[in-house]
Amino acid sequence: MHLRLISWFFIILNFMEYIGSQNASRGRRQRRMHPNVSQGCQGGCATCSDYNGCLSCKPRLFFVLERIGMKQIGVCLSSCPSGYYGTRYPDINKCTKCKADCDTCFNKNFCTKCKSGFYLHLGKCLDNCPEGLEANNHTMECVSIVHCEASEWSPWSPCMKKGKTCGFKRGTETRVREITQHPSAKGNLCPLTSETRKCTVQRKKCQKGERGKKGRERKRKKLNKEESKDAIPDNKGLEPSRETPEQRENKQQQKKRKVQDKQKSTSLGTEVTLSEGLTSVSQKVQPA
């Protein structure tokens, strides 16, 4: 009886030791593969492994797989990197790679920026833009074609010839307009911004100040002629010298004196003639 009890005791003891060893090995394996944050996970990882990095992330962080050589390692980020879009699920927030031709995207079917060589149109990346659109190489997008636009014509200018509006019969007149919208690469070219046509006016003489070059030349010759008259010739054949204001005033005073002397002599002669006439008349009147 005692032997049976002892054998059962050893059997139960061995069984308990076996169960304990199994639990210990499972705990070591779980700690090695899925350690808790407090046991060494870095960054935003909630659970991690030495080989695969993060296995799950803290709340509101995105889980994304990064390739290093032949191995992929999980990381936790506050936002998805370029080329990925984020999706939130109840158990995990995950970053998913965009399409091959997308540089950045909003979701799987909507690109926001295309890679080099592609043009963005309505969320898709295209090799060539659809009909009616053109490629903008600066923004790498398909945009509408812009045609040139111009303002209305201005009124015709006065009829002119060589910068004058008088002294001729036939001339030209001009009108202009401005470009209000420049065209895009495939847009219609801009029209002419100025027009000139021949015109005819009733011939009229230019008023003073409008005679142009010929009038100025005549005026200059007239002034030179007047200046040459005022010049005083030199007896020795030297060049004539211009009168000074004092000389001109003395000359005028001399002319006045000559006029006054001439008037005096004329009045004296008249008085003598009158006196002689009266004497002869008185002699004839006296009785014999």
mmCIF file of C-alpha atoms in Angstrom:
data_model
loop_
_atom_site.group_PDB
_atom_site.id
_atom_site.type_symbol
_atom_site.label_atom_id
_atom_site.label_comp_id
_atom_site.label_asym_id
_atom_site.label_seq_id
_atom_site.Cartn_x
_atom_site.Cartn_y
_atom_site.Cartn_z
ATOM 1 C CA MET A 1 0.000 0.000 0.000
ATOM 2 C CA HIS A 2 2.735 2.345 0.976
ATOM 3 C CA LEU A 3 4.585 1.466 -2.217
ATOM 4 C CA ARG A 4 1.603 2.429 -4.329
ATOM 5 C CA LEU A 5 1.240 5.738 -2.598
ATOM 6 C CA ILE A 6 4.922 6.481 -3.074
ATOM 7 C CA SER A 7 4.743 5.583 -6.770
ATOM 8 C CA TRP A 8 1.725 7.782 -7.313
ATOM 9 C CA PHE A 9 3.490 10.589 -5.528
ATOM 10 C CA PHE A 10 6.487 10.375 -7.863
ATOM 11 C CA ILE A 11 4.248 10.176 -10.915
ATOM 12 C CA ILE A 12 2.345 13.315 -9.916
ATOM 13 C CA LEU A 13 5.588 15.143 -9.083
ATOM 14 C CA ASN A 14 7.119 14.284 -12.463
ATOM 15 C CA PHE A 15 3.960 15.416 -14.233
ATOM 16 C CA MET A 16 3.991 18.763 -12.464
ATOM 17 C CA GLU A 17 7.643 19.297 -13.325
ATOM 18 C CA TYR A 18 6.889 18.547 -16.973
ATOM 19 C CA ILE A 19 4.036 21.054 -17.072
ATOM 20 C CA GLY A 20 6.202 23.707 -15.421
ATOM 21 C CA SER A 21 8.998 23.217 -17.911
ATOM 22 C CA GLN A 22 6.579 23.562 -20.831
ATOM 23 C CA ASN A 23 5.105 26.782 -19.432
ATOM 24 C CA ALA A 24 8.580 28.206 -18.819
ATOM 25 C CA SER A 25 9.762 27.475 -22.367
ATOM 26 C CA ARG A 26 6.556 28.999 -23.830
ATOM 27 C CA GLY A 27 7.031 32.127 -21.716
ATOM 28 C CA ARG A 28 10.649 32.493 -22.864
ATOM 29 C CA ARG A 29 9.594 32.102 -26.496
ATOM 30 C CA GLN A 30 6.793 34.656 -26.109
ATOM 31 C CA ARG A 31 9.115 37.136 -24.414
ATOM 32 C CA ARG A 32 11.643 36.692 -27.219
ATOM 33 C CA MET A 33 9.135 37.064 -30.058
ATOM 34 C CA HIS A 34 6.566 39.504 -28.611
ATOM 35 C CA PRO A 35 8.074 41.451 -25.743
ATOM 36 C CA ASN A 36 5.987 44.152 -24.044
ATOM 37 C CA VAL A 37 6.737 47.875 -24.525
ATOM 38 C CA SER A 38 8.090 48.071 -21.072
ATOM 39 C CA GLN A 39 10.525 45.285 -21.922
ATOM 40 C CA GLY A 40 12.510 47.064 -24.686
ATOM 41 C CA CYS A 41 10.311 48.092 -27.696
ATOM 42 C CA GLN A 42 11.457 51.429 -29.093
ATOM 43 C CA GLY A 43 9.647 54.199 -30.964
ATOM 44 C CA GLY A 44 5.892 53.850 -31.217
ATOM 45 C CA CYS A 45 5.818 50.036 -31.141
ATOM 46 C CA ALA A 46 3.269 48.354 -28.904
ATOM 47 C CA THR A 47 4.677 44.875 -29.597
ATOM 48 C CA CYS A 48 7.875 43.939 -31.423
ATOM 49 C CA SER A 49 10.370 41.196 -32.194
ATOM 50 C CA ASP A 50 14.115 41.175 -32.604
ATOM 51 C CA TYR A 51 13.842 39.957 -36.185
ATOM 52 C CA ASN A 52 10.727 41.713 -37.579
ATOM 53 C CA GLY A 53 10.778 44.973 -35.609
ATOM 54 C CA CYS A 54 7.369 46.398 -34.701
ATOM 55 C CA LEU A 55 4.449 43.979 -34.806
ATOM 56 C CA SER A 56 1.812 46.495 -33.665
ATOM 57 C CA CYS A 57 1.733 50.235 -32.940
ATOM 58 C CA LYS A 58 0.525 52.509 -30.207
ATOM 59 C CA PRO A 59 -2.864 54.230 -30.757
ATOM 60 C CA ARG A 60 -3.137 56.714 -33.706
ATOM 61 C CA LEU A 61 0.214 55.629 -35.202
ATOM 62 C CA PHE A 62 0.480 54.011 -38.640
ATOM 63 C CA PHE A 63 2.150 50.653 -39.177
ATOM 64 C CA VAL A 64 4.291 50.364 -42.308
ATOM 65 C CA LEU A 65 6.758 47.746 -43.572
ATOM 66 C CA GLU A 66 10.169 49.038 -44.669
ATOM 67 C CA ARG A 67 12.382 46.858 -46.833
ATOM 68 C CA ILE A 68 16.033 46.564 -45.842
ATOM 69 C CA GLY A 69 17.753 44.334 -48.368
ATOM 70 C CA MET A 70 15.837 41.033 -48.414
ATOM 71 C CA LYS A 71 14.152 41.641 -45.072
ATOM 72 C CA GLN A 72 11.088 43.721 -44.165
ATOM 73 C CA ILE A 73 10.923 45.461 -40.799
ATOM 74 C CA GLY A 74 7.805 46.988 -39.295
ATOM 75 C CA VAL A 75 7.937 50.616 -38.075
ATOM 76 C CA CYS A 76 5.340 52.912 -36.483
ATOM 77 C CA LEU A 77 4.979 56.484 -37.801
ATOM 78 C CA SER A 78 2.744 59.472 -37.077
ATOM 79 C CA SER A 79 2.005 59.844 -40.834
ATOM 80 C CA CYS A 80 2.605 57.720 -43.887
ATOM 81 C CA PRO A 81 5.754 58.459 -45.965
ATOM 82 C CA SER A 82 5.720 59.661 -49.581
ATOM 83 C CA GLY A 83 4.367 57.022 -51.912
ATOM 84 C CA TYR A 84 1.989 55.583 -49.278
ATOM 85 C CA TYR A 85 -1.541 56.370 -48.127
ATOM 86 C CA GLY A 86 -2.933 55.694 -44.668
ATOM 87 C CA THR A 87 -6.015 53.667 -43.747
ATOM 88 C CA ARG A 88 -7.418 53.425 -40.223
ATOM 89 C CA TYR A 89 -8.936 50.167 -38.986
ATOM 90 C CA PRO A 90 -10.356 49.284 -35.550
ATOM 91 C CA ASP A 91 -7.390 47.075 -34.658
ATOM 92 C CA ILE A 92 -4.566 48.719 -36.657
ATOM 93 C CA ASN A 93 -3.717 51.852 -38.691
ATOM 94 C CA LYS A 94 -1.879 50.786 -41.816
ATOM 95 C CA CYS A 95 0.163 52.505 -44.572
ATOM 96 C CA THR A 96 -0.356 51.084 -48.068
ATOM 97 C CA LYS A 97 1.875 51.778 -51.067
ATOM 98 C CA CYS A 98 0.494 53.934 -53.929
ATOM 99 C CA LYS A 99 0.366 52.787 -57.540
ATOM 100 C CA ALA A 100 3.610 52.529 -59.458
ATOM 101 C CA ASP A 101 3.045 55.779 -61.426
ATOM 102 C CA CYS A 102 1.941 57.817 -58.349
ATOM 103 C CA ASP A 103 4.403 59.828 -56.326
ATOM 104 C CA THR A 104 1.789 60.692 -53.667
ATOM 105 C CA CYS A 105 -1.833 59.560 -53.405
ATOM 106 C CA PHE A 106 -4.976 60.041 -51.343
ATOM 107 C CA ASN A 107 -6.099 56.421 -51.643
ATOM 108 C CA LYS A 108 -5.586 53.463 -53.928
ATOM 109 C CA ASN A 109 -7.470 55.018 -56.860
ATOM 110 C CA PHE A 110 -6.685 58.740 -56.496
ATOM 111 C CA CYS A 111 -3.211 60.171 -57.098
ATOM 112 C CA THR A 112 -2.291 63.674 -55.968
ATOM 113 C CA LYS A 113 1.131 63.828 -57.660
ATOM 114 C CA CYS A 114 2.625 61.761 -60.454
ATOM 115 C CA LYS A 115 6.123 60.498 -60.972
ATOM 116 C CA SER A 116 8.359 61.961 -63.673
ATOM 117 C CA GLY A 117 7.048 61.388 -67.193
ATOM 118 C CA PHE A 118 3.369 61.265 -66.197
ATOM 119 C CA TYR A 119 0.724 64.028 -66.108
ATOM 120 C CA LEU A 120 -1.982 64.240 -63.440
ATOM 121 C CA HIS A 121 -5.613 64.432 -64.562
ATOM 122 C CA LEU A 122 -8.614 63.763 -62.276
ATOM 123 C CA GLY A 123 -6.552 61.706 -59.838
ATOM 124 C CA LYS A 124 -4.923 59.549 -62.510
ATOM 125 C CA CYS A 125 -1.415 59.625 -63.982
ATOM 126 C CA LEU A 126 -1.375 59.626 -67.803
ATOM 127 C CA ASP A 127 1.324 59.423 -70.453
ATOM 128 C CA ASN A 128 -0.512 61.954 -72.671
ATOM 129 C CA CYS A 129 -3.247 64.458 -71.897
ATOM 130 C CA PRO A 130 -6.774 63.922 -73.342
ATOM 131 C CA GLU A 131 -8.020 65.890 -76.346
ATOM 132 C CA GLY A 132 -8.800 69.520 -75.538
ATOM 133 C CA LEU A 133 -6.141 69.654 -72.799
ATOM 134 C CA GLU A 134 -2.397 70.264 -72.832
ATOM 135 C CA ALA A 135 0.468 69.224 -70.596
ATOM 136 C CA ASN A 136 1.905 71.748 -68.152
ATOM 137 C CA ASN A 137 5.538 70.739 -67.692
ATOM 138 C CA HIS A 138 5.882 72.972 -64.643
ATOM 139 C CA THR A 139 3.087 71.402 -62.557
ATOM 140 C CA MET A 140 3.035 68.078 -64.476
ATOM 141 C CA GLU A 141 -0.736 68.352 -64.886
ATOM 142 C CA CYS A 142 -3.203 68.356 -67.781
ATOM 143 C CA VAL A 143 -4.706 71.850 -68.059
ATOM 144 C CA SER A 144 -7.134 73.618 -70.376
ATOM 145 C CA ILE A 145 -5.802 75.290 -73.536
ATOM 146 C CA VAL A 146 -5.726 79.104 -73.226
ATOM 147 C CA HIS A 147 -6.153 81.237 -76.377
ATOM 148 C CA CYS A 148 -4.874 84.789 -76.806
ATOM 149 C CA GLU A 149 -7.296 87.638 -76.111
ATOM 150 C CA ALA A 150 -6.957 91.309 -77.119
ATOM 151 C CA SER A 151 -8.807 94.511 -76.208
ATOM 152 C CA GLU A 152 -10.914 96.624 -78.584
ATOM 153 C CA TRP A 153 -9.206 98.915 -81.100
ATOM 154 C CA SER A 154 -8.512 102.474 -80.021
ATOM 155 C CA PRO A 155 -9.815 105.402 -82.168
ATOM 156 C CA TRP A 156 -7.734 106.319 -85.224
ATOM 157 C CA SER A 157 -5.029 108.878 -84.535
ATOM 158 C CA PRO A 158 -4.961 112.263 -86.363
ATOM 159 C CA CYS A 159 -3.704 112.146 -89.950
ATOM 160 C CA MET A 160 0.041 112.891 -89.810
ATOM 161 C CA LYS A 161 3.117 113.015 -92.001
ATOM 162 C CA LYS A 162 6.672 113.196 -90.644
ATOM 163 C CA GLY A 163 5.330 114.059 -87.208
ATOM 164 C CA LYS A 164 3.207 117.009 -88.465
ATOM 165 C CA THR A 165 -0.532 117.434 -88.875
ATOM 166 C CA CYS A 166 -0.377 120.293 -91.446
ATOM 167 C CA GLY A 167 1.411 121.282 -94.632
ATOM 168 C CA PHE A 168 0.546 118.107 -96.567
ATOM 169 C CA LYS A 169 -2.368 116.465 -98.349
ATOM 170 C CA ARG A 170 -1.768 112.722 -97.885
ATOM 171 C CA GLY A 171 -0.493 111.073 -94.694
ATOM 172 C CA THR A 172 -1.123 108.089 -92.390
ATOM 173 C CA GLU A 173 -3.217 107.383 -89.293
ATOM 174 C CA THR A 174 -2.771 104.619 -86.687
ATOM 175 C CA ARG A 175 -4.825 102.701 -84.123
ATOM 176 C CA VAL A 176 -3.654 100.264 -81.399
ATOM 177 C CA ARG A 177 -4.956 97.603 -78.972
ATOM 178 C CA GLU A 178 -3.524 95.691 -75.988
ATOM 179 C CA ILE A 179 -3.085 91.967 -75.216
ATOM 180 C CA THR A 180 -5.316 91.075 -72.248
ATOM 181 C CA GLN A 181 -4.613 87.299 -72.148
ATOM 182 C CA HIS A 182 -1.428 85.617 -73.365
ATOM 183 C CA PRO A 183 -1.888 82.140 -74.922
ATOM 184 C CA SER A 184 -0.673 78.787 -73.608
ATOM 185 C CA ALA A 185 1.589 76.465 -75.600
ATOM 186 C CA LYS A 186 -1.231 75.125 -77.810
ATOM 187 C CA GLY A 187 -3.365 78.285 -77.777
ATOM 188 C CA ASN A 188 -4.066 80.566 -80.732
ATOM 189 C CA LEU A 189 -1.362 83.154 -81.406
ATOM 190 C CA CYS A 190 -1.964 86.826 -80.629
ATOM 191 C CA PRO A 191 -3.108 89.160 -83.461
ATOM 192 C CA LEU A 192 -1.416 92.412 -84.476
ATOM 193 C CA THR A 193 -1.564 95.157 -81.880
ATOM 194 C CA SER A 194 -1.309 98.139 -84.292
ATOM 195 C CA GLU A 195 -2.699 99.081 -87.712
ATOM 196 C CA THR A 196 -1.760 101.932 -90.077
ATOM 197 C CA ARG A 197 -3.634 103.198 -93.119
ATOM 198 C CA LYS A 198 -3.281 106.080 -95.597
ATOM 199 C CA CYS A 199 -5.400 109.165 -95.137
ATOM 200 C CA THR A 200 -6.147 112.414 -97.000
ATOM 201 C CA VAL A 201 -6.740 115.837 -95.441
ATOM 202 C CA GLN A 202 -7.568 119.275 -96.833
ATOM 203 C CA ARG A 203 -4.233 120.951 -97.402
ATOM 204 C CA LYS A 204 -3.616 123.852 -95.051
ATOM 205 C CA LYS A 205 -0.694 126.038 -94.095
ATOM 206 C CA CYS A 206 1.008 125.408 -90.799
ATOM 207 C CA GLN A 207 0.444 128.019 -88.120
ATOM 208 C CA LYS A 208 3.273 129.688 -86.305
ATOM 209 C CA GLY A 209 5.296 127.096 -84.474
ATOM 210 C CA GLU A 210 4.156 124.243 -86.792
ATOM 211 C CA ARG A 211 6.383 124.922 -89.833
ATOM 212 C CA GLY A 212 8.950 122.415 -88.790
ATOM 213 C CA LYS A 213 12.539 122.488 -89.981
ATOM 214 C CA LYS A 214 12.073 124.890 -92.924
ATOM 215 C CA GLY A 215 10.307 127.476 -90.807
ATOM 216 C CA ARG A 216 13.019 127.347 -88.172
ATOM 217 C CA GLU A 217 15.672 127.758 -90.887
ATOM 218 C CA ARG A 218 13.964 130.891 -92.312
ATOM 219 C CA LYS A 219 13.642 132.391 -88.853
ATOM 220 C CA ARG A 220 17.322 131.781 -88.176
ATOM 221 C CA LYS A 221 18.345 133.476 -91.454
ATOM 222 C CA LYS A 222 16.142 136.492 -90.685
ATOM 223 C CA LEU A 223 17.736 136.936 -87.268
ATOM 224 C CA ASN A 224 21.237 136.713 -88.765
ATOM 225 C CA LYS A 225 20.330 139.379 -91.326
ATOM 226 C CA GLU A 226 19.047 141.763 -88.652
ATOM 227 C CA GLU A 227 22.168 141.210 -86.558
ATOM 228 C CA SER A 228 24.409 142.015 -89.550
ATOM 229 C CA LYS A 229 22.580 145.346 -90.050
ATOM 230 C CA ASP A 230 23.195 146.341 -86.443
ATOM 231 C CA ALA A 231 26.912 145.611 -86.716
ATOM 232 C CA ILE A 232 29.289 148.612 -87.043
ATOM 233 C CA PRO A 233 31.972 148.205 -89.774
ATOM 234 C CA ASP A 234 35.594 148.872 -88.830
ATOM 235 C CA ASN A 235 37.592 151.366 -91.002
ATOM 236 C CA LYS A 236 40.640 149.104 -91.033
ATOM 237 C CA GLY A 237 38.810 146.217 -92.657
ATOM 238 C CA LEU A 238 38.456 144.273 -89.441
ATOM 239 C CA GLU A 239 35.395 142.233 -88.667
ATOM 240 C CA PRO A 240 32.315 144.327 -87.724
ATOM 241 C CA SER A 241 31.657 144.707 -84.060
ATOM 242 C CA ARG A 242 28.262 144.704 -82.386
ATOM 243 C CA GLU A 243 26.939 148.023 -80.930
ATOM 244 C CA THR A 244 26.786 148.298 -77.199
ATOM 245 C CA PRO A 245 23.632 149.687 -75.545
ATOM 246 C CA GLU A 246 25.468 152.954 -74.716
ATOM 247 C CA GLN A 247 26.564 153.430 -78.331
ATOM 248 C CA ARG A 248 23.045 152.778 -79.579
ATOM 249 C CA GLU A 249 21.613 155.333 -77.099
ATOM 250 C CA ASN A 250 24.186 157.996 -78.126
ATOM 251 C CA LYS A 251 23.366 157.374 -81.764
ATOM 252 C CA GLN A 252 19.653 157.887 -81.138
ATOM 253 C CA GLN A 253 20.338 161.133 -79.221
ATOM 254 C CA GLN A 254 22.437 162.437 -82.128
ATOM 255 C CA LYS A 255 19.582 161.701 -84.528
ATOM 256 C CA LYS A 256 17.177 163.615 -82.277
ATOM 257 C CA ARG A 257 19.511 166.626 -82.139
ATOM 258 C CA LYS A 258 19.798 166.681 -85.948
ATOM 259 C CA VAL A 259 16.037 166.610 -86.295
ATOM 260 C CA GLN A 260 15.628 169.395 -83.727
ATOM 261 C CA ASP A 261 18.311 171.565 -85.455
ATOM 262 C CA LYS A 262 16.625 171.028 -88.799
ATOM 263 C CA GLN A 263 13.265 172.053 -87.368
ATOM 264 C CA LYS A 264 14.776 175.219 -85.839
ATOM 265 C CA SER A 265 16.431 176.205 -89.109
ATOM 266 C CA THR A 266 13.196 175.675 -90.990
ATOM 267 C CA SER A 267 11.203 177.826 -88.545
ATOM 268 C CA LEU A 268 13.795 180.660 -88.717
ATOM 269 C CA GLY A 269 13.714 180.659 -92.497
ATOM 270 C CA THR A 270 9.935 180.873 -92.474
ATOM 271 C CA GLU A 271 10.011 183.864 -90.108
ATOM 272 C CA VAL A 272 12.508 185.761 -92.292
ATOM 273 C CA THR A 273 10.418 185.140 -95.410
ATOM 274 C CA LEU A 274 7.288 186.371 -93.696
ATOM 275 C CA SER A 275 8.976 189.543 -92.405
ATOM 276 C CA GLU A 276 10.342 190.442 -95.848
ATOM 277 C CA GLY A 277 6.901 189.957 -97.402
ATOM 278 C CA LEU A 278 5.233 192.199 -94.883
ATOM 279 C CA THR A 279 7.819 194.956 -95.474
ATOM 280 C CA SER A 280 7.262 194.905 -99.224
ATOM 281 C CA VAL A 281 3.521 195.030 -98.787
ATOM 282 C CA SER A 282 3.740 198.034 -96.425
ATOM 283 C CA GLN A 283 5.922 199.929 -98.879
ATOM 284 C CA LYS A 284 3.369 199.493 -101.645
ATOM 285 C CA VAL A 285 0.519 200.604 -99.466
ATOM 286 C CA GLN A 286 2.182 203.990 -98.428
ATOM 287 C CA PRO A 287 1.101 207.028 -100.603
ATOM 288 C CA ALA A 288 3.482 208.477 -103.076
#
